[in-house]
Tab-separated table of C-alpha atoms and ligand atoms in Angstrom:
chain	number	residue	atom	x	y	z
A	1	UNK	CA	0.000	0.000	0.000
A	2	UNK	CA	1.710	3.398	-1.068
A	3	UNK	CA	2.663	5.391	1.876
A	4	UNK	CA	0.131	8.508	1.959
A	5	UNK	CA	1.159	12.145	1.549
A	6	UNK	CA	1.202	13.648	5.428
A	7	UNK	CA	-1.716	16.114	5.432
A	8	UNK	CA	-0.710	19.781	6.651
A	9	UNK	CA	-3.699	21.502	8.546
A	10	UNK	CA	-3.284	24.961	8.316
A	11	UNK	CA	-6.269	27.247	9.305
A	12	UNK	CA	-7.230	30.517	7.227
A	13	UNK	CA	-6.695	33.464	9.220
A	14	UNK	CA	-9.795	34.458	10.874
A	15	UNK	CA	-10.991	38.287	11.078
A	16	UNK	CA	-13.594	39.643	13.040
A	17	UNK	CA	-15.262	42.855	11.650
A	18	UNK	CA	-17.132	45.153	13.812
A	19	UNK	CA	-19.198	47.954	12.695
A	20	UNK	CA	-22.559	49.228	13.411
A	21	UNK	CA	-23.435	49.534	9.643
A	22	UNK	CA	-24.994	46.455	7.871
A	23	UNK	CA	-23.603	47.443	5.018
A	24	UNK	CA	-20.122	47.864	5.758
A	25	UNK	CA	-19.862	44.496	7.674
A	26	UNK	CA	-21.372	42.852	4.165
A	27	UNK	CA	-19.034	44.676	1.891
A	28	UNK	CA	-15.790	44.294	3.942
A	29	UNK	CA	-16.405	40.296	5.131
A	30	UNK	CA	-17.288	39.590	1.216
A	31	UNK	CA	-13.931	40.913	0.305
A	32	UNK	CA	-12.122	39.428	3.316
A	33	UNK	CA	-13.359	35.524	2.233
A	34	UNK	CA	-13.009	36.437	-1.477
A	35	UNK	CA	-9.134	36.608	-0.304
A	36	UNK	CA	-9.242	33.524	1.140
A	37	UNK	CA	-9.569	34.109	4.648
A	38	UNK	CA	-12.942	33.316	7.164
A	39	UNK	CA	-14.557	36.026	8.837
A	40	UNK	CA	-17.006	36.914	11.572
A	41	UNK	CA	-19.468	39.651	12.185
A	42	UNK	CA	-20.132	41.639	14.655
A	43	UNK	CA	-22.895	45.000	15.341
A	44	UNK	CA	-22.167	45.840	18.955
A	45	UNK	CA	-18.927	46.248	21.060
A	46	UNK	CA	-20.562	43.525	23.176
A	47	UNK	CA	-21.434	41.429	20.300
A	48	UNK	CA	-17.211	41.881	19.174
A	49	UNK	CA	-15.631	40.751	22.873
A	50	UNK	CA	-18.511	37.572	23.220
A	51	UNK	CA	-17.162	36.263	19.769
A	52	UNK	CA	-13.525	36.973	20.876
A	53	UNK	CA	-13.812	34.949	24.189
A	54	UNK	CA	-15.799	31.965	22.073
A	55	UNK	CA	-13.211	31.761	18.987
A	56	UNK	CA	-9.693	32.296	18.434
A	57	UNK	CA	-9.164	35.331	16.235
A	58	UNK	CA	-6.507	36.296	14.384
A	59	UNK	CA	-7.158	40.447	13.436
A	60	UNK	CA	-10.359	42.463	14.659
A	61	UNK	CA	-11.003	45.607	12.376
A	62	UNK	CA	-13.257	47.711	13.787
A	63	UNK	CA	-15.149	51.090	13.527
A	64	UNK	CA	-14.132	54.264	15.958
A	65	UNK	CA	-17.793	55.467	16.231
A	66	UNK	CA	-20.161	53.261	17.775
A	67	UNK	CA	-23.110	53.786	20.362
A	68	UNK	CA	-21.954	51.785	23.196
A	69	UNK	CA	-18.032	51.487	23.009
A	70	UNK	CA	-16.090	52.990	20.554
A	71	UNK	CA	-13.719	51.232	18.759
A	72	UNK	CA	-10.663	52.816	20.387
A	73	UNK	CA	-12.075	51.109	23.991
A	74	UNK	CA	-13.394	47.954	22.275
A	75	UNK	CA	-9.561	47.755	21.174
A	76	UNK	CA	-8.009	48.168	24.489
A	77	UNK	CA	-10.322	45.525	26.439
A	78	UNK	CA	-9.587	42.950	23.317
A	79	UNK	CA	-5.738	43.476	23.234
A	80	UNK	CA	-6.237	42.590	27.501
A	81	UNK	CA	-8.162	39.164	26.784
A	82	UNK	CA	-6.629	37.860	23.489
A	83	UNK	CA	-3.562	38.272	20.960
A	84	UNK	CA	-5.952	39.259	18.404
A	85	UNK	CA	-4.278	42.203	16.162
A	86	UNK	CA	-6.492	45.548	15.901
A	87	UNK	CA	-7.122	47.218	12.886
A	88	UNK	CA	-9.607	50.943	13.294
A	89	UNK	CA	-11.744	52.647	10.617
A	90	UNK	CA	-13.726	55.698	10.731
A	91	UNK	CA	-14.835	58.267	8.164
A	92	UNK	CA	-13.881	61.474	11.255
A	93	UNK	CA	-10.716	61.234	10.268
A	94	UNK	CA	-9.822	64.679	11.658
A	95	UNK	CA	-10.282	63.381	15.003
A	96	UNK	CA	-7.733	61.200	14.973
A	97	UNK	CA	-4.365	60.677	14.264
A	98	UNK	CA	-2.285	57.672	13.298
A	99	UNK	CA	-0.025	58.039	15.941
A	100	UNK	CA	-2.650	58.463	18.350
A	101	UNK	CA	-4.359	55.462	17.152
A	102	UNK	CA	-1.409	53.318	17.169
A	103	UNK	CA	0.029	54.331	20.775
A	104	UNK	CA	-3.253	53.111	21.721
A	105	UNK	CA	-2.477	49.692	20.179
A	106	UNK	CA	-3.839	49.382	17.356
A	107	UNK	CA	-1.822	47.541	14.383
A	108	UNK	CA	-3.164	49.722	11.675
A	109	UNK	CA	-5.646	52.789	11.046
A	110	UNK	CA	-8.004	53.240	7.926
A	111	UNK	CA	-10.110	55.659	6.486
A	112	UNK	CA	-13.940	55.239	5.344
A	113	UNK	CA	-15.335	55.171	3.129
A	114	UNK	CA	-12.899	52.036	3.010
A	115	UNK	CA	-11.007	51.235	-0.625
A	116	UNK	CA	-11.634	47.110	-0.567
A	117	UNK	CA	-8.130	46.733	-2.053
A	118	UNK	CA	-6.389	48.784	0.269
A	119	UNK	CA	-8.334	47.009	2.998
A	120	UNK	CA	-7.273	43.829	2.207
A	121	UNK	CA	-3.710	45.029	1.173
A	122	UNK	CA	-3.286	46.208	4.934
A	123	UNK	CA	-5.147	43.076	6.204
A	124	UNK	CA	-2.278	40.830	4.458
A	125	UNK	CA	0.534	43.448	5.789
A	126	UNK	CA	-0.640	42.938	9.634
A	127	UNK	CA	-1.193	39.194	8.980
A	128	UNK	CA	2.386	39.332	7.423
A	129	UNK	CA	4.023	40.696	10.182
A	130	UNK	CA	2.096	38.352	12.763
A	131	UNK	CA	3.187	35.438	11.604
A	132	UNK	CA	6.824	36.259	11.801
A	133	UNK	CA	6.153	37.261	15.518
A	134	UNK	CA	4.824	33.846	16.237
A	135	UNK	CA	7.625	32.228	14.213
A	136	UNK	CA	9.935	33.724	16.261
A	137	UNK	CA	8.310	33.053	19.272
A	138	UNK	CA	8.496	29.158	18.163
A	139	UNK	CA	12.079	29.497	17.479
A	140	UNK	CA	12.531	31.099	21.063
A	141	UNK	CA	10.184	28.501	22.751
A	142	UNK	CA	12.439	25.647	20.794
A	143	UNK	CA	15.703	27.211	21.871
A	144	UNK	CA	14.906	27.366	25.579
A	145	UNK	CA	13.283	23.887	25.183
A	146	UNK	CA	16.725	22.561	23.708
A	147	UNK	CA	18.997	24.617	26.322
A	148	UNK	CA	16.841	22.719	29.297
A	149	UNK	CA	17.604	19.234	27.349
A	150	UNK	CA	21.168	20.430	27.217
A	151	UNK	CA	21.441	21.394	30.689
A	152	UNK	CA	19.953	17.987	32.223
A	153	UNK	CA	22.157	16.365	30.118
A	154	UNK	CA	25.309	17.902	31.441
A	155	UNK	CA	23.834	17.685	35.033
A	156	UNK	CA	22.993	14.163	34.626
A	157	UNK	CA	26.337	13.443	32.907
A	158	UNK	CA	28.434	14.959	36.178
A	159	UNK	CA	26.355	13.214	38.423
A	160	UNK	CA	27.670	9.860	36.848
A	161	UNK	CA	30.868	10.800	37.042
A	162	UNK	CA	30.630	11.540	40.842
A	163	UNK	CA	29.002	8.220	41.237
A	164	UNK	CA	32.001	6.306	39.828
A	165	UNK	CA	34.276	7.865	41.759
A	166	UNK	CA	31.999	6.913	44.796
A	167	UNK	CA	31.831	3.321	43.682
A	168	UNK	CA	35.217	2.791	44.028
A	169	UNK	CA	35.836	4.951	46.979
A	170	UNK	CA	33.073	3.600	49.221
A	171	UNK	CA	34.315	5.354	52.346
A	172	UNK	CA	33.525	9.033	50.241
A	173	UNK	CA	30.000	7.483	48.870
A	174	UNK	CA	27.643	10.515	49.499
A	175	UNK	CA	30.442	12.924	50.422
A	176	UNK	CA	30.167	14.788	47.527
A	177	UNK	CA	26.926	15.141	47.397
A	178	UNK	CA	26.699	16.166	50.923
A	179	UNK	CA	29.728	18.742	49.826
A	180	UNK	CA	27.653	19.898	47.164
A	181	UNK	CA	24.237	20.873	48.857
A	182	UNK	CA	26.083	22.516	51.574
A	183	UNK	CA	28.289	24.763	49.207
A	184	UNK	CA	25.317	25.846	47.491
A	185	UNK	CA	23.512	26.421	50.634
A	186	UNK	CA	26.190	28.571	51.534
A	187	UNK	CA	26.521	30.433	48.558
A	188	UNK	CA	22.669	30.871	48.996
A	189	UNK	CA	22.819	32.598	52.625
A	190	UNK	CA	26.199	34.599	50.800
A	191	UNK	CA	23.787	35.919	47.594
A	192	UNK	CA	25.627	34.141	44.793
A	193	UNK	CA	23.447	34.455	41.682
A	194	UNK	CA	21.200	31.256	41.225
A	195	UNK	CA	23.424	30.489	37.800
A	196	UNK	CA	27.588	30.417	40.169
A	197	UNK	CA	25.436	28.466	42.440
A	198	UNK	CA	24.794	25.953	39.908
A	199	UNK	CA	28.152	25.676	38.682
A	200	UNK	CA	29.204	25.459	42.357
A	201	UNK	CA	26.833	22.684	43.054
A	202	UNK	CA	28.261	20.372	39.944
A	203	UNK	CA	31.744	21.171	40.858
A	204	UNK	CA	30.843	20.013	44.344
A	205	UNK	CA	29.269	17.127	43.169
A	206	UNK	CA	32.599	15.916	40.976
A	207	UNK	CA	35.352	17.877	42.931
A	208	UNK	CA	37.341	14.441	44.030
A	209	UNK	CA	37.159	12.852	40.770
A	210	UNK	CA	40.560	13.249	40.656
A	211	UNK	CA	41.059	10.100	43.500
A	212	UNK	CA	40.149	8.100	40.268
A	213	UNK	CA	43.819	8.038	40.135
A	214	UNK	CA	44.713	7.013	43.701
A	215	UNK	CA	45.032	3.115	44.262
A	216	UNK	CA	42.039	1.833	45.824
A	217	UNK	CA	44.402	0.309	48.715
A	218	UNK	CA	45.238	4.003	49.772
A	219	UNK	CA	41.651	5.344	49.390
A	220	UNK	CA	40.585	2.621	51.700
A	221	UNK	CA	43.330	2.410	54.291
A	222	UNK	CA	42.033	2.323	57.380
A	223	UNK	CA	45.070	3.256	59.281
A	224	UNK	CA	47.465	6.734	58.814
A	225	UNK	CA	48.761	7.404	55.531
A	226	UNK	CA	52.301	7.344	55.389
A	227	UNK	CA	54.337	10.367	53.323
A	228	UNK	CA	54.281	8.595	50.168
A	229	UNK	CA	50.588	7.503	50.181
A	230	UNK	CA	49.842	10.960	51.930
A	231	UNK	CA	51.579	12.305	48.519
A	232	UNK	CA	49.786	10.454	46.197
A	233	UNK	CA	46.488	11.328	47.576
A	234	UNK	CA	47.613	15.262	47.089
A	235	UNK	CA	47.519	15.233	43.276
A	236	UNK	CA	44.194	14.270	43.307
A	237	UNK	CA	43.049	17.931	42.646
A	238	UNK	CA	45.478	18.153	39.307
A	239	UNK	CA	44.294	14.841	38.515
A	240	UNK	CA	40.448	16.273	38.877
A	241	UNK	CA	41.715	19.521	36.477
A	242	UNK	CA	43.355	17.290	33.626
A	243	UNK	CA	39.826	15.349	33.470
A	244	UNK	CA	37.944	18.455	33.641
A	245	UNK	CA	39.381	20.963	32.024
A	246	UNK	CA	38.716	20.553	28.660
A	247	UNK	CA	34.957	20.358	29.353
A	248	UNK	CA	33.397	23.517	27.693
A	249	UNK	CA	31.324	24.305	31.201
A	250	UNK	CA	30.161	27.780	31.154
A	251	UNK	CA	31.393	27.741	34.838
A	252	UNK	CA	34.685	27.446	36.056
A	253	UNK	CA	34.535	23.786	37.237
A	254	UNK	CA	38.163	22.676	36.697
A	255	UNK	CA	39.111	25.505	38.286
A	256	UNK	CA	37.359	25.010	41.644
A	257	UNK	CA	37.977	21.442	41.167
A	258	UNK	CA	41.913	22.293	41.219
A	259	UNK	CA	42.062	24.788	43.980
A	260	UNK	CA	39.492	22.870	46.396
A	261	UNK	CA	42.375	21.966	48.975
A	262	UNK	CA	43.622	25.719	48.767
A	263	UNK	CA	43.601	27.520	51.459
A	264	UNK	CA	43.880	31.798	52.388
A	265	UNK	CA	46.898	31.582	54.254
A	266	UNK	CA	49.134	29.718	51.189
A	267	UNK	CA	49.407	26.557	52.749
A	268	UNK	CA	47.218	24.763	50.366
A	269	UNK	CA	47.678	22.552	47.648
A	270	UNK	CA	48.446	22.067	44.418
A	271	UNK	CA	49.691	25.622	44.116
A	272	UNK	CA	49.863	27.127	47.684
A	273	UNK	CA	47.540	30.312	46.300
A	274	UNK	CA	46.313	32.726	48.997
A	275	UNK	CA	43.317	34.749	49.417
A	276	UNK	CA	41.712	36.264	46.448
A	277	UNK	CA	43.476	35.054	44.187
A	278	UNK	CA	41.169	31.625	44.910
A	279	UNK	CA	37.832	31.406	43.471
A	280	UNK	CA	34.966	32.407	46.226
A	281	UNK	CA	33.315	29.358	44.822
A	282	UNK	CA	36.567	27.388	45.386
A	283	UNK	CA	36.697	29.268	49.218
A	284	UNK	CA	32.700	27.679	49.638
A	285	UNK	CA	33.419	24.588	48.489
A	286	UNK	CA	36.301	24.048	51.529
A	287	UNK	CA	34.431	25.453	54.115
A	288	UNK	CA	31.856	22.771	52.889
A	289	UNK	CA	34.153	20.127	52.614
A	290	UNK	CA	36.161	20.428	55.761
A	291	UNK	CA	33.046	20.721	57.675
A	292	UNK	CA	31.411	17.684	55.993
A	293	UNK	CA	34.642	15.646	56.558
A	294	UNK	CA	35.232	16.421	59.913
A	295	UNK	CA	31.746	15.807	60.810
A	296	UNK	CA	31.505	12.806	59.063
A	297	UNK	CA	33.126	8.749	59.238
A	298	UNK	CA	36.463	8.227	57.630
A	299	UNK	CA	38.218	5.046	57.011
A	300	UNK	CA	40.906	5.773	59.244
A	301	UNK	CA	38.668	7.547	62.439
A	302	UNK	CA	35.108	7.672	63.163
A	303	UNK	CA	32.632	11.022	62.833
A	304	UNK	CA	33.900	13.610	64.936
A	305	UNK	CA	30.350	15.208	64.806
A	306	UNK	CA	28.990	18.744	63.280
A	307	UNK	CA	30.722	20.733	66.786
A	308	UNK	CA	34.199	19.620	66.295
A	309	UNK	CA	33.597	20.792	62.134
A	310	UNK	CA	32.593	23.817	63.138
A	311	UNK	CA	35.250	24.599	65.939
A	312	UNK	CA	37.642	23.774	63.316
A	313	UNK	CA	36.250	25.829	60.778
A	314	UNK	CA	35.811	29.081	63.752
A	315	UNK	CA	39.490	28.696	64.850
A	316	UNK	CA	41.099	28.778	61.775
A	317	UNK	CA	38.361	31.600	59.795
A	318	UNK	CA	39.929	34.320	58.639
A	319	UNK	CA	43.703	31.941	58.419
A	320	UNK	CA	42.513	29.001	56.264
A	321	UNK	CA	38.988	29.401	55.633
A	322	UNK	CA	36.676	32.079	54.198
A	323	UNK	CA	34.818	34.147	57.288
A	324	UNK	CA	32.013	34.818	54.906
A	325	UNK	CA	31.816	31.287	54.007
A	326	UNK	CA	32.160	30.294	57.678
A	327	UNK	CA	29.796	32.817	58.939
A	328	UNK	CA	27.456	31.604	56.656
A	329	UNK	CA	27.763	28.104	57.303
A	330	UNK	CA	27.408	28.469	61.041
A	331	UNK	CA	23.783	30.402	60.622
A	332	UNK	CA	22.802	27.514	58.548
A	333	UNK	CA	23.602	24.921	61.468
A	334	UNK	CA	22.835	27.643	64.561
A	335	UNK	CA	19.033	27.294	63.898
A	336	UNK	CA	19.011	23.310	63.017
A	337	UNK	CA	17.059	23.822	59.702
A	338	UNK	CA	20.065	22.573	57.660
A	339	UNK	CA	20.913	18.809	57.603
A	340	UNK	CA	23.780	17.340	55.614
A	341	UNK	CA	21.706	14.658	54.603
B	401	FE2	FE1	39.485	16.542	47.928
């Protein structure tokens, strides 16, 4: 059986004419389904806005002078209810103005006694330009639709990657992810715009993927490290960087990543960089991940508990540690409504 042709529904415009004349609601309508489009009819004002809340419309043209509302009115109240277009008409020309009529909202102004060719000529011109407003608007409504798919795709993506690191460093299962929500929290309380505060969350989520490279035997020593081990398990932010970097991540994730065991003073690692010169998301993320290790079980000790994190992270604020960060960390514990978990 031959495969049939897909069939492509696509409406006539639809016009809605308003006028208190008979014969000028005949006359134009004739003309506007003559050109190929449908049309509706209406006497009153009232008559007008009770068709425009029934059917979708695509242009009203209506007359300025009418006993109840006048077109100008009738205008405003259907520009507030629909996305109908608005052409006027009216034979007082000297009354109005185009500009006036057009600051009002109106897409288009003509003069009675109305030349049918003309009419339709404008009609066509304001359909024109409607349609490539709605285009674009599809073309903006598929773009954001695509950047969403993009962006739950990346975020999905880095979430695997911190789960393989996790799966073969059981001891650190969740510990990013605990990192994570408390960085962002703290960058919250702080007023980091809701877009660092994203990239700060996945570079939480993935900042020890470097310990991919650290033999599982050291990851999961129970015991003290001992210089050597304690060595290997220091490149782990470089290691993180050289996966990362080349990642086109409109934050700078490698970059926290690398600097996450910096600290103010310049007796961090990999680079020993002080104070500004590391990232405030990089200074969040180690208040967040010194307080959620110290708090929490480690091969080689058991959970010290959330006052021992935060004595650590009070005595040494201000030396090792961001006192914003800190500050901000200990409101978020002082009234119990924060839980690592
Ligand atoms: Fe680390």
């Amino acid at each position: 059986m031959p495969a049939s042709a897909p069939i492509i529904d696509i409406a006539p415009p639809h016009i809605l004419v308003v006028d208190d004349e008979k014969d000028i609601i005949e006359l134009l309508s004739t003309a506007i389904e003559r050109a190929g489009m449908t049309c509706s009819t209406a006497t009153s004002a009232r008559d007008a806005l009770d068709i425009i809340s029934r059917i979708p419309v695509d242009v009203v043209v209506t007359d300025i002078h009418m006993p109840e509302m006048s077109g100008i009115e009738l205008g405003r109240r259907i520009k507030a209810c629909s996305n109908a277009n608005v052409i006027v008409m009216t034979g007082h020309v000297k009354d109005f103005t185009y500009e006036e009529i057009v600051a009002k909202g109106a897409s288009d102004f003509l003069k009675k006694p109305v030349r049918l060719k003309e009419f339709i000529a404008r009609l066509k011109r304001v359909l024109g330009e409607r349609g490539t407003l709605a285009s674009r608007n599809r073309a903006l409504t598929d773009l954001k639709h695509n950047l969403e798919k993009y962006r739950l795709a990346m975020d999905g993506f880095v979430q695997a990657m911190s789960r393989a690191v996790e799966i073969r460093d059981p001891y650190t299962a969740g510990h990013q992810r605990r990192v994570a929500k408390l960085a962002a929290a703290i960058a919250e309380k702080i007023g980091l715009s809701p877009d660092r505060i994203h990239g700060l969350r996945l570079a939480g989520a993935i900042h020890d993927i470097g310990k991919i490279g650290v033999p599982a035997e050291i990851l999961c020593k129970p015991g003290k490290l001992n210089e050597l081990e304690y060595g290997i398990i220091q490149l782990h932010p470089k290691v993180g960087y050289n996966i990362l970097k080349d990642i086109a991540f409109p934050w700078p994730v490698a970059e926290i990543v690398l600097q996450h065991h910096e600290r103010l003073d310049g007796s961090g690692y990999p680079q020993g960089l002080r104070g500004e010169a590391i990232l405030k998301e990089t200074r969040i993320l180690s208040v967040a991940d010194v307080f959620e290790t110290i708090a929490t079980h480690r091969p080689y000790r058991p959970a010290r508990g959330l006052d021992k994190a935060m004595e650590e992270l009070e005595t040494n604020s201000g030396i090792l540690y961001d006192p914003e960060a800190v500050s901000a960390c200990q409101e978020l514990f002082s009234d119990n409504r924060f839980s690592l978990d």
